[in-house]
PDB file of C-alpha atoms in Angstrom:
ATOM      1  CA  VAL P   1       0.000   0.000   0.000  1.00  0.00           C
ATOM      2  CA  SER P   2       1.435   3.357  -0.994  1.00  0.00           C
ATOM      3  CA  ARG P   3       2.083   6.148   1.513  1.00  0.00           C
ATOM      4  CA  SER P   4      -0.325   8.430  -0.344  1.00  0.00           C
ATOM      5  CA  LYS P   5      -3.171   5.924   0.031  1.00  0.00           C
ATOM      6  CA  LEU P   6      -2.464   5.569   3.740  1.00  0.00           C
ATOM      7  CA  ASP P   7      -2.466   9.357   4.177  1.00  0.00           C
ATOM      8  CA  GLU P   8      -5.730   9.593   2.248  1.00  0.00           C
ATOM      9  CA  ARG P   9      -7.331   6.947   4.439  1.00  0.00           C
ATOM     10  CA  ARG P  10      -6.047   8.639   7.601  1.00  0.00           C
ATOM     11  CA  LYS P  11      -7.497  11.998   6.571  1.00  0.00           C
ATOM     12  CA  LYS P  12     -10.852  10.406   5.786  1.00  0.00           C
ATOM     13  CA  ILE P  13     -11.001   8.660   9.166  1.00  0.00           C
ATOM     14  CA  GLU P  14      -9.913  11.843  10.978  1.00  0.00           C
ATOM     15  CA  ALA P  15     -12.712  13.789   9.282  1.00  0.00           C
ATOM     16  CA  LEU P  16     -15.273  11.138  10.245  1.00  0.00           C
ATOM     17  CA  HIS P  17     -13.978  11.201  13.818  1.00  0.00           C
ATOM     18  CA  ARG P  18     -14.222  14.996  14.054  1.00  0.00           C
ATOM     19  CA  GLU P  19     -17.783  14.843  12.745  1.00  0.00           C
ATOM     20  CA  MET P  20     -18.658  12.160  15.302  1.00  0.00           C
ATOM     21  CA  ILE P  21     -17.275  14.340  18.107  1.00  0.00           C
ATOM     22  CA  ARG P  22     -19.247  17.365  16.870  1.00  0.00           C
ATOM     23  CA  GLU P  23     -22.461  15.321  16.815  1.00  0.00           C
ATOM     24  CA  LEU P  24     -21.762  13.993  20.314  1.00  0.00           C
ATOM     25  CA  GLU P  25     -21.091  17.469  21.701  1.00  0.00           C
ATOM     26  CA  ALA P  26     -24.288  18.756  20.094  1.00  0.00           C
ATOM     27  CA  SER P  27     -26.346  15.925  21.601  1.00  0.00           C
ATOM     28  CA  ILE P  28     -24.865  16.590  25.052  1.00  0.00           C
ATOM     29  CA  GLU P  29     -25.581  20.323  24.756  1.00  0.00           C
ATOM     30  CA  ALA P  30     -29.181  19.581  23.751  1.00  0.00           C
ATOM     31  CA  ALA P  31     -29.573  17.093  26.620  1.00  0.00           C
ATOM     32  CA  LYS P  32     -27.990  18.906  29.550  1.00  0.00           C
ATOM     33  CA  ASN P  33     -31.178  20.611  30.760  1.00  0.00           C
ATOM     34  CA  GLN P  34     -33.644  17.835  29.957  1.00  0.00           C
ATOM     35  CA  LYS P  35     -35.773  16.431  32.754  1.00  0.00           C
ATOM     36  CA  PRO P  36     -36.049  13.532  33.402  1.00  0.00           C
ATOM     37  CA  ILE P  37     -32.287  13.381  33.068  1.00  0.00           C
ATOM     38  CA  ASN P  38     -30.924  12.292  29.705  1.00  0.00           C
ATOM     39  CA  PRO P  39     -28.428   9.404  30.104  1.00  0.00           C
ATOM     40  CA  ILE P  40     -25.878  11.029  27.778  1.00  0.00           C
ATOM     41  CA  TRP P  41     -25.740  14.056  30.114  1.00  0.00           C
ATOM     42  CA  LEU P  42     -25.161  11.760  33.095  1.00  0.00           C
ATOM     43  CA  SER P  43     -22.393   9.972  31.179  1.00  0.00           C
ATOM     44  CA  LYS P  44     -20.739  13.259  30.267  1.00  0.00           C
ATOM     45  CA  CYS P  45     -20.772  14.309  33.931  1.00  0.00           C
ATOM     46  CA  ILE P  46     -19.185  11.003  34.952  1.00  0.00           C
ATOM     47  CA  GLY P  47     -16.488  11.605  32.359  1.00  0.00           C
ATOM     48  CA  ASP P  48     -15.828  15.030  33.852  1.00  0.00           C
ATOM     49  CA  VAL P  49     -15.039  13.590  37.304  1.00  0.00           C
ATOM     50  CA  MET P  50     -12.827  10.767  36.058  1.00  0.00           C
ATOM     51  CA  ASP P  51      -9.065  10.870  36.496  1.00  0.00           C
ATOM     52  CA  ASP P  52      -6.207   8.596  35.482  1.00  0.00           C
ATOM     53  CA  LYS P  53      -6.976   6.270  38.387  1.00  0.00           C
ATOM     54  CA  THR P  54     -10.670   5.783  37.570  1.00  0.00           C
ATOM     55  CA  ILE P  55     -11.987   2.411  36.413  1.00  0.00           C
ATOM     56  CA  ILE P  56     -15.513   2.212  34.994  1.00  0.00           C
ATOM     57  CA  ILE P  57     -17.572  -0.957  35.269  1.00  0.00           C
ATOM     58  CA  ASN P  58     -20.128  -0.434  32.501  1.00  0.00           C
ATOM     59  CA  GLU P  59     -23.441  -2.278  32.797  1.00  0.00           C
ATOM     60  CA  THR P  60     -25.676   0.486  31.515  1.00  0.00           C
ATOM     61  CA  VAL P  61     -26.633  -1.838  28.611  1.00  0.00           C
ATOM     62  CA  THR P  62     -28.765   0.549  26.487  1.00  0.00           C
ATOM     63  CA  SER P  63     -27.772   3.929  27.952  1.00  0.00           C
ATOM     64  CA  ARG P  64     -24.955   5.782  26.199  1.00  0.00           C
ATOM     65  CA  LEU P  65     -21.850   5.744  28.376  1.00  0.00           C
ATOM     66  CA  SER P  66     -18.638   4.909  26.527  1.00  0.00           C
ATOM     67  CA  GLU P  67     -18.885   7.650  23.910  1.00  0.00           C
ATOM     68  CA  GLY P  68     -19.577  10.226  26.623  1.00  0.00           C
ATOM     69  CA  ILE P  69     -16.421   9.605  28.639  1.00  0.00           C
ATOM     70  CA  PRO P  70     -12.716   9.992  27.736  1.00  0.00           C
ATOM     71  CA  LEU P  71     -11.444   6.424  27.306  1.00  0.00           C
ATOM     72  CA  ASN P  72      -7.756   6.600  26.415  1.00  0.00           C
ATOM     73  CA  ARG P  73      -6.146   4.202  28.879  1.00  0.00           C
ATOM     74  CA  PRO P  74      -6.173   0.401  28.645  1.00  0.00           C
ATOM     75  CA  GLY P  75      -8.039  -1.164  31.550  1.00  0.00           C
ATOM     76  CA  SER P  76     -10.102   1.944  32.287  1.00  0.00           C
ATOM     77  CA  GLN P  77     -13.423   0.319  31.333  1.00  0.00           C
ATOM     78  CA  PHE P  78     -14.914  -3.159  31.635  1.00  0.00           C
ATOM     79  CA  SER P  79     -18.179  -3.787  29.802  1.00  0.00           C
ATOM     80  CA  THR P  80     -20.769  -6.557  29.713  1.00  0.00           C
ATOM     81  CA  PRO P  81     -19.138  -9.884  28.789  1.00  0.00           C
ATOM     82  CA  LEU P  82     -20.180 -11.472  25.508  1.00  0.00           C
ATOM     83  CA  ALA P  83     -21.777 -14.277  27.523  1.00  0.00           C
ATOM     84  CA  GLY P  84     -24.270 -11.780  28.925  1.00  0.00           C
ATOM     85  CA  HIS P  85     -25.613 -12.629  32.403  1.00  0.00           C
ATOM     86  CA  LEU P  86     -27.253  -9.448  33.684  1.00  0.00           C
ATOM     87  CA  GLY P  87     -26.220  -8.294  37.153  1.00  0.00           C
ATOM     88  CA  TRP P  88     -22.468  -8.861  37.096  1.00  0.00           C
ATOM     89  CA  GLY P  89     -21.502  -5.187  37.429  1.00  0.00           C
ATOM     90  CA  VAL P  90     -21.730  -4.312  41.135  1.00  0.00           C
ATOM     91  CA  GLY P  91     -19.970  -7.501  42.224  1.00  0.00           C
ATOM     92  CA  ALA P  92     -17.317  -6.854  39.586  1.00  0.00           C
ATOM     93  CA  ALA P  93     -16.820  -3.343  40.972  1.00  0.00           C
ATOM     94  CA  ILE P  94     -16.166  -4.817  44.421  1.00  0.00           C
ATOM     95  CA  GLY P  95     -13.634  -7.239  42.949  1.00  0.00           C
ATOM     96  CA  THR P  96     -12.017  -4.485  40.901  1.00  0.00           C
ATOM     97  CA  LYS P  97     -11.524  -2.322  43.969  1.00  0.00           C
ATOM     98  CA  LEU P  98      -9.976  -5.236  45.853  1.00  0.00           C
ATOM     99  CA  GLY P  99      -7.652  -5.934  42.924  1.00  0.00           C
ATOM    100  CA  ALA P 100      -6.761  -2.277  42.355  1.00  0.00           C
ATOM    101  CA  PRO P 101      -7.053  -0.627  45.787  1.00  0.00           C
ATOM    102  CA  GLU P 102      -5.580   2.692  44.580  1.00  0.00           C
ATOM    103  CA  ALA P 103      -8.182   3.043  41.811  1.00  0.00           C
ATOM    104  CA  THR P 104     -11.433   4.988  41.982  1.00  0.00           C
ATOM    105  CA  VAL P 105     -14.032   2.425  40.906  1.00  0.00           C
ATOM    106  CA  ILE P 106     -17.409   3.454  39.482  1.00  0.00           C
ATOM    107  CA  ALA P 107     -20.114   0.912  38.677  1.00  0.00           C
ATOM    108  CA  ALA P 108     -22.483   2.397  36.077  1.00  0.00           C
ATOM    109  CA  GLU P 109     -25.680   0.327  36.214  1.00  0.00           C
ATOM    110  CA  GLY P 110     -29.029   0.283  34.531  1.00  0.00           C
ATOM    111  CA  ASP P 111     -31.798  -0.134  37.098  1.00  0.00           C
ATOM    112  CA  GLY P 112     -32.640  -3.588  35.743  1.00  0.00           C
ATOM    113  CA  SER P 113     -28.973  -4.597  35.904  1.00  0.00           C
ATOM    114  CA  TYR P 114     -28.735  -3.272  39.448  1.00  0.00           C
ATOM    115  CA  MET P 115     -31.724  -5.360  40.571  1.00  0.00           C
ATOM    116  CA  PHE P 116     -30.124  -8.494  39.135  1.00  0.00           C
ATOM    117  CA  ALA P 117     -26.897  -7.785  41.046  1.00  0.00           C
ATOM    118  CA  ALA P 118     -28.407  -8.883  44.398  1.00  0.00           C
ATOM    119  CA  PRO P 119     -27.614  -5.347  45.635  1.00  0.00           C
ATOM    120  CA  THR P 120     -28.278  -6.021  49.332  1.00  0.00           C
ATOM    121  CA  ALA P 121     -25.608  -8.728  49.305  1.00  0.00           C
ATOM    122  CA  CYS P 122     -23.198  -6.478  47.416  1.00  0.00           C
ATOM    123  CA  HIS P 123     -23.674  -3.457  49.667  1.00  0.00           C
ATOM    124  CA  PHE P 124     -23.455  -5.632  52.771  1.00  0.00           C
ATOM    125  CA  THR P 125     -20.148  -7.062  51.528  1.00  0.00           C
ATOM    126  CA  ALA P 126     -18.802  -3.593  50.792  1.00  0.00           C
ATOM    127  CA  GLN P 127     -19.768  -2.425  54.269  1.00  0.00           C
ATOM    128  CA  LYS P 128     -18.383  -5.466  56.090  1.00  0.00           C
ATOM    129  CA  TYR P 129     -15.027  -5.401  54.332  1.00  0.00           C
ATOM    130  CA  ARG P 130     -14.796  -1.620  53.956  1.00  0.00           C
ATOM    131  CA  ILE P 131     -14.668  -1.534  50.165  1.00  0.00           C
ATOM    132  CA  PRO P 132     -15.231   2.053  48.939  1.00  0.00           C
ATOM    133  CA  PHE P 133     -16.640   2.420  45.432  1.00  0.00           C
ATOM    134  CA  LEU P 134     -19.407   4.375  43.703  1.00  0.00           C
ATOM    135  CA  THR P 135     -22.519   2.924  42.093  1.00  0.00           C
ATOM    136  CA  VAL P 136     -24.410   5.161  39.658  1.00  0.00           C
ATOM    137  CA  VAL P 137     -27.849   3.808  38.728  1.00  0.00           C
ATOM    138  CA  TYR P 138     -29.164   4.959  35.350  1.00  0.00           C
ATOM    139  CA  ASN P 139     -32.765   4.597  36.474  1.00  0.00           C
ATOM    140  CA  ASN P 140     -35.068   4.663  33.441  1.00  0.00           C
ATOM    141  CA  GLN P 141     -37.694   2.449  35.097  1.00  0.00           C
ATOM    142  CA  ALA P 142     -37.560  -0.141  32.320  1.00  0.00           C
ATOM    143  CA  TRP P 143     -35.748  -3.112  30.845  1.00  0.00           C
ATOM    144  CA  ASN P 144     -35.021  -1.225  27.655  1.00  0.00           C
ATOM    145  CA  ALA P 145     -33.020  -4.002  26.000  1.00  0.00           C
ATOM    146  CA  SER P 146     -36.080  -6.253  26.079  1.00  0.00           C
ATOM    147  CA  ILE P 147     -38.280  -3.418  24.821  1.00  0.00           C
ATOM    148  CA  ASN P 148     -35.893  -2.810  21.922  1.00  0.00           C
ATOM    149  CA  ALA P 149     -35.873  -6.515  21.087  1.00  0.00           C
ATOM    150  CA  ALA P 150     -39.670  -6.640  20.982  1.00  0.00           C
ATOM    151  CA  ARG P 151     -39.838  -3.509  18.845  1.00  0.00           C
ATOM    152  CA  GLY P 152     -37.235  -4.923  16.479  1.00  0.00           C
ATOM    153  CA  LEU P 153     -39.056  -8.217  15.983  1.00  0.00           C
ATOM    154  CA  TYR P 154     -42.592  -6.821  15.997  1.00  0.00           C
ATOM    155  CA  PRO P 155     -42.453  -3.126  15.012  1.00  0.00           C
ATOM    156  CA  ASP P 156     -46.225  -3.068  14.448  1.00  0.00           C
ATOM    157  CA  GLY P 157     -47.105  -5.509  17.229  1.00  0.00           C
ATOM    158  CA  VAL P 158     -49.608  -5.147  20.036  1.00  0.00           C
ATOM    159  CA  ALA P 159     -46.926  -4.158  22.568  1.00  0.00           C
ATOM    160  CA  GLN P 160     -45.693  -1.312  20.382  1.00  0.00           C
ATOM    161  CA  ARG P 161     -49.192  -0.089  19.540  1.00  0.00           C
ATOM    162  CA  THR P 162     -50.355  -0.121  23.168  1.00  0.00           C
ATOM    163  CA  ARG P 163     -46.953   0.818  24.658  1.00  0.00           C
ATOM    164  CA  ASN P 164     -47.449  -2.097  27.030  1.00  0.00           C
ATOM    165  CA  PHE P 165     -44.415  -4.381  27.171  1.00  0.00           C
ATOM    166  CA  PRO P 166     -45.194  -7.053  29.810  1.00  0.00           C
ATOM    167  CA  GLY P 167     -42.369  -7.649  32.249  1.00  0.00           C
ATOM    168  CA  CYS P 168     -40.375  -4.645  31.011  1.00  0.00           C
ATOM    169  CA  ASP P 169     -41.999  -1.805  32.965  1.00  0.00           C
ATOM    170  CA  LEU P 170     -40.018  -1.291  36.210  1.00  0.00           C
ATOM    171  CA  SER P 171     -42.248   1.409  37.670  1.00  0.00           C
ATOM    172  CA  PRO P 172     -42.916   2.309  40.388  1.00  0.00           C
ATOM    173  CA  SER P 173     -39.180   2.312  40.878  1.00  0.00           C
ATOM    174  CA  PRO P 174     -37.739   1.131  44.223  1.00  0.00           C
ATOM    175  CA  GLN P 175     -35.826   3.680  46.266  1.00  0.00           C
ATOM    176  CA  PHE P 176     -32.444   2.141  45.551  1.00  0.00           C
ATOM    177  CA  GLU P 177     -30.670   4.749  47.647  1.00  0.00           C
ATOM    178  CA  LEU P 178     -32.324   3.339  50.775  1.00  0.00           C
ATOM    179  CA  THR P 179     -30.921  -0.140  50.124  1.00  0.00           C
ATOM    180  CA  ALA P 180     -27.434   1.323  49.996  1.00  0.00           C
ATOM    181  CA  GLN P 181     -28.027   3.537  53.049  1.00  0.00           C
ATOM    182  CA  ALA P 182     -29.129   0.481  55.028  1.00  0.00           C
ATOM    183  CA  CYS P 183     -25.608  -0.850  54.495  1.00  0.00           C
ATOM    184  CA  GLY P 184     -23.825   2.321  55.585  1.00  0.00           C
ATOM    185  CA  ALA P 185     -23.392   3.930  52.182  1.00  0.00           C
ATOM    186  CA  TYR P 186     -23.575   7.575  51.278  1.00  0.00           C
ATOM    187  CA  ALA P 187     -26.569   7.611  48.936  1.00  0.00           C
ATOM    188  CA  GLU P 188     -28.955  10.041  47.332  1.00  0.00           C
ATOM    189  CA  ARG P 189     -31.645  10.326  44.685  1.00  0.00           C
ATOM    190  CA  VAL P 190     -30.874  12.758  41.856  1.00  0.00           C
ATOM    191  CA  GLU P 191     -33.689  14.204  39.742  1.00  0.00           C
ATOM    192  CA  GLU P 192     -32.420  17.619  38.584  1.00  0.00           C
ATOM    193  CA  PRO P 193     -29.977  17.657  35.650  1.00  0.00           C
ATOM    194  CA  ASP P 194     -27.997  20.594  37.002  1.00  0.00           C
ATOM    195  CA  ASP P 195     -27.436  18.728  40.286  1.00  0.00           C
ATOM    196  CA  VAL P 196     -25.719  15.758  38.638  1.00  0.00           C
ATOM    197  CA  PRO P 197     -22.154  17.216  38.752  1.00  0.00           C
ATOM    198  CA  ARG P 198     -22.491  18.231  42.411  1.00  0.00           C
ATOM    199  CA  ALA P 199     -24.024  14.889  43.381  1.00  0.00           C
ATOM    200  CA  LEU P 200     -21.098  13.060  41.785  1.00  0.00           C
ATOM    201  CA  GLN P 201     -18.657  15.235  43.710  1.00  0.00           C
ATOM    202  CA  ARG P 202     -20.466  14.557  46.992  1.00  0.00           C
ATOM    203  CA  ALA P 203     -20.515  10.823  46.350  1.00  0.00           C
ATOM    204  CA  LEU P 204     -16.845  10.680  45.351  1.00  0.00           C
ATOM    205  CA  LYS P 205     -15.907  12.656  48.445  1.00  0.00           C
ATOM    206  CA  ALA P 206     -17.504   9.904  50.535  1.00  0.00           C
ATOM    207  CA  VAL P 207     -15.619   7.266  48.536  1.00  0.00           C
ATOM    208  CA  LYS P 208     -12.203   8.946  48.537  1.00  0.00           C
ATOM    209  CA  GLU P 209     -12.128  10.799  51.856  1.00  0.00           C
ATOM    210  CA  GLU P 210     -14.534   8.874  54.077  1.00  0.00           C
ATOM    211  CA  ARG P 211     -13.474   5.551  52.536  1.00  0.00           C
ATOM    212  CA  ARG P 212     -17.006   4.183  52.250  1.00  0.00           C
ATOM    213  CA  GLN P 213     -19.248   3.089  49.435  1.00  0.00           C
ATOM    214  CA  ALA P 214     -21.685   5.483  47.764  1.00  0.00           C
ATOM    215  CA  LEU P 215     -24.676   5.261  45.432  1.00  0.00           C
ATOM    216  CA  LEU P 216     -26.512   7.752  43.237  1.00  0.00           C
ATOM    217  CA  ASN P 217     -30.012   6.830  42.072  1.00  0.00           C
ATOM    218  CA  VAL P 218     -30.301   9.050  38.989  1.00  0.00           C
ATOM    219  CA  ILE P 219     -33.807   9.331  37.561  1.00  0.00           C
ATOM    220  CA  CYS P 220     -33.515   9.181  33.785  1.00  0.00           C
ATOM    221  CA  LYS P 221     -36.008   9.411  30.950  1.00  0.00           C
ATOM    222  CA  SER P 222     -38.070   6.235  30.535  1.00  0.00           C
ATOM    223  CA  PRO P 223     -38.438   4.675  27.075  1.00  0.00           C
ATOM    224  CA  LEU P 224     -42.092   4.074  28.009  1.00  0.00           C
ATOM    225  CA  ALA P 225     -42.820   7.692  28.926  1.00  0.00           C
TER     226      ALA P 225
END
């Protein structure tokens, strides 16, 4: 392959990348004041508080996370294994913190994923063995992956027409912050988009300075709304 062809390909890819970044920035700007909170705004705010010692455990499944955070270091993110099995994320965050005690570990969880994690057992373990990490619940009150699957297979089906997807509606949503608080965590419910950055700072202060686990239950837009 000639050098000129390589340079041409590089320029084309660079232009596509710049366009992708512009589109992402525009979507974040459009989303930052939306209520319920838009997941891409939450992801951007998580990216803003990350440092070189942060490790993200990503089990948001259908919410946009990776493209909203600066991933430029190997080992800075672990995503859902190809084998699936919903609910691995919070336990993996505990193990990650034990394996990398100097890291700041954030478990980004969809609410359905969080339920499958056996959260009482996880938060109890973190309290008993003093394992400080942050859980951020992207709470859209739905199993959106299952909704998307049904819509993909039956775009004109009864579920889509009636907006009734049996087994996928997770409202009324549990107060996940209370489960974490029962196990000694710093925890709060976040509903205002402009409070997301401050809430993350408060939670990370508990993790880094108080050396205890924290959880943010962030109320996001539901796909069924």
